[in-house]
């Protein structure tokens, strides 16, 4: 019975990999019940890494580097990975199943000597890639607990980055993404963290997205300075006061057009966005035809400092040239 299951598992792995690698075949002379040896036409490190990603998705596994020689003498490429449930680099006990499973990829050089000893190098399409895969794990690879420990794959990572770029918060992205699986009754995919990340993974992705697109929470002005030329190219004015305490003034073309209108003179609107609270700051929108003071722990000082930065007298009434603005008030973390 166990032997039949091994045959089924081998056949499944080969058939799935052949969808991506048509020239992938099993080396039956070297394969054993515990290990399958495959030959394929991998050419370089990038293709080897992609092969590992495809196999990880097929087998519901992740791998950590065990042995790698960046400049091998006898091979084009050689690298070995361990199952991510091995005891290597483990601090959390639940992730340590002491799994011995390995994945090894070697890309051989084609020479007269290697052709003599390796029949697969004599093919019209030389199968220079040799892949050794351990089939036996000390843990179940299909249980919900194991699936929730998988890493997020690259495609899903980019999907969530797009969600955040479209304006979704982490919790909105979580609900939207989960609903895709629920609509298809795909409960296995719902449990698989590589396809449906955990909440902690999603919040981490959001942190990465924020740092890349909005700047670091420690020094947000670096990213703002990068974007100032773009804002100016579309007619938006950006001024900021950069000190231990900081403030930003943003004036859009729409604000500039609306401010002189008589219908705008009696309008006062203030809104503070909760998304900035993690930095102890507020974003407030207001027509500045009226004198409006916006406060947090340090707002009075910042407004006066900002007005001086813009060349305005904080004590006199605003004139029509001081148009509607978005003010971001906060304290810079050191």
GROMACS .gro file of C-alpha atoms in nm, residues 208-231 238 240 242 248 279:
model
   29
  208UNK     CA    1   0.663   4.700   0.329
  209UNK     CA    2   0.426   4.874   0.087
  210UNK     CA    3   0.410   5.185   0.305
  211UNK     CA    4   0.787   5.210   0.336
  212UNK     CA    5   0.828   5.177  -0.042
  213UNK     CA    6   0.548   5.411  -0.150
  214UNK     CA    7   0.494   5.651   0.140
  215UNK     CA    8   0.832   5.654   0.309
  216UNK     CA    9   0.962   5.539   0.643
  217UNK     CA   10   0.774   5.630   0.962
  218UNK     CA   11   1.106   5.750   1.107
  219UNK     CA   12   1.177   5.995   0.825
  220UNK     CA   13   0.881   6.041   0.586
  221UNK     CA   14   1.034   6.348   0.423
  222UNK     CA   15   1.278   6.147   0.210
  223UNK     CA   16   0.990   5.999   0.010
  224UNK     CA   17   0.807   6.333   0.003
  225UNK     CA   18   1.110   6.508  -0.142
  226UNK     CA   19   1.125   6.243  -0.414
  227UNK     CA   20   0.763   6.315  -0.508
  228UNK     CA   21   0.774   6.697  -0.499
  229UNK     CA   22   0.879   6.728  -0.870
  230UNK     CA   23   0.586   6.506  -0.970
  231UNK     CA   24   0.339   6.711  -0.764
  238UNK     CA   25   0.393   7.136  -0.156
  240UNK     CA   26   0.683   7.164   0.456
  242UNK     CA   27   1.112   6.991   0.871
  248UNK     CA   28   0.327   6.959   0.550
  279UNK     CA   29   0.253   5.841   1.367
   0.00000   0.00000   0.00000
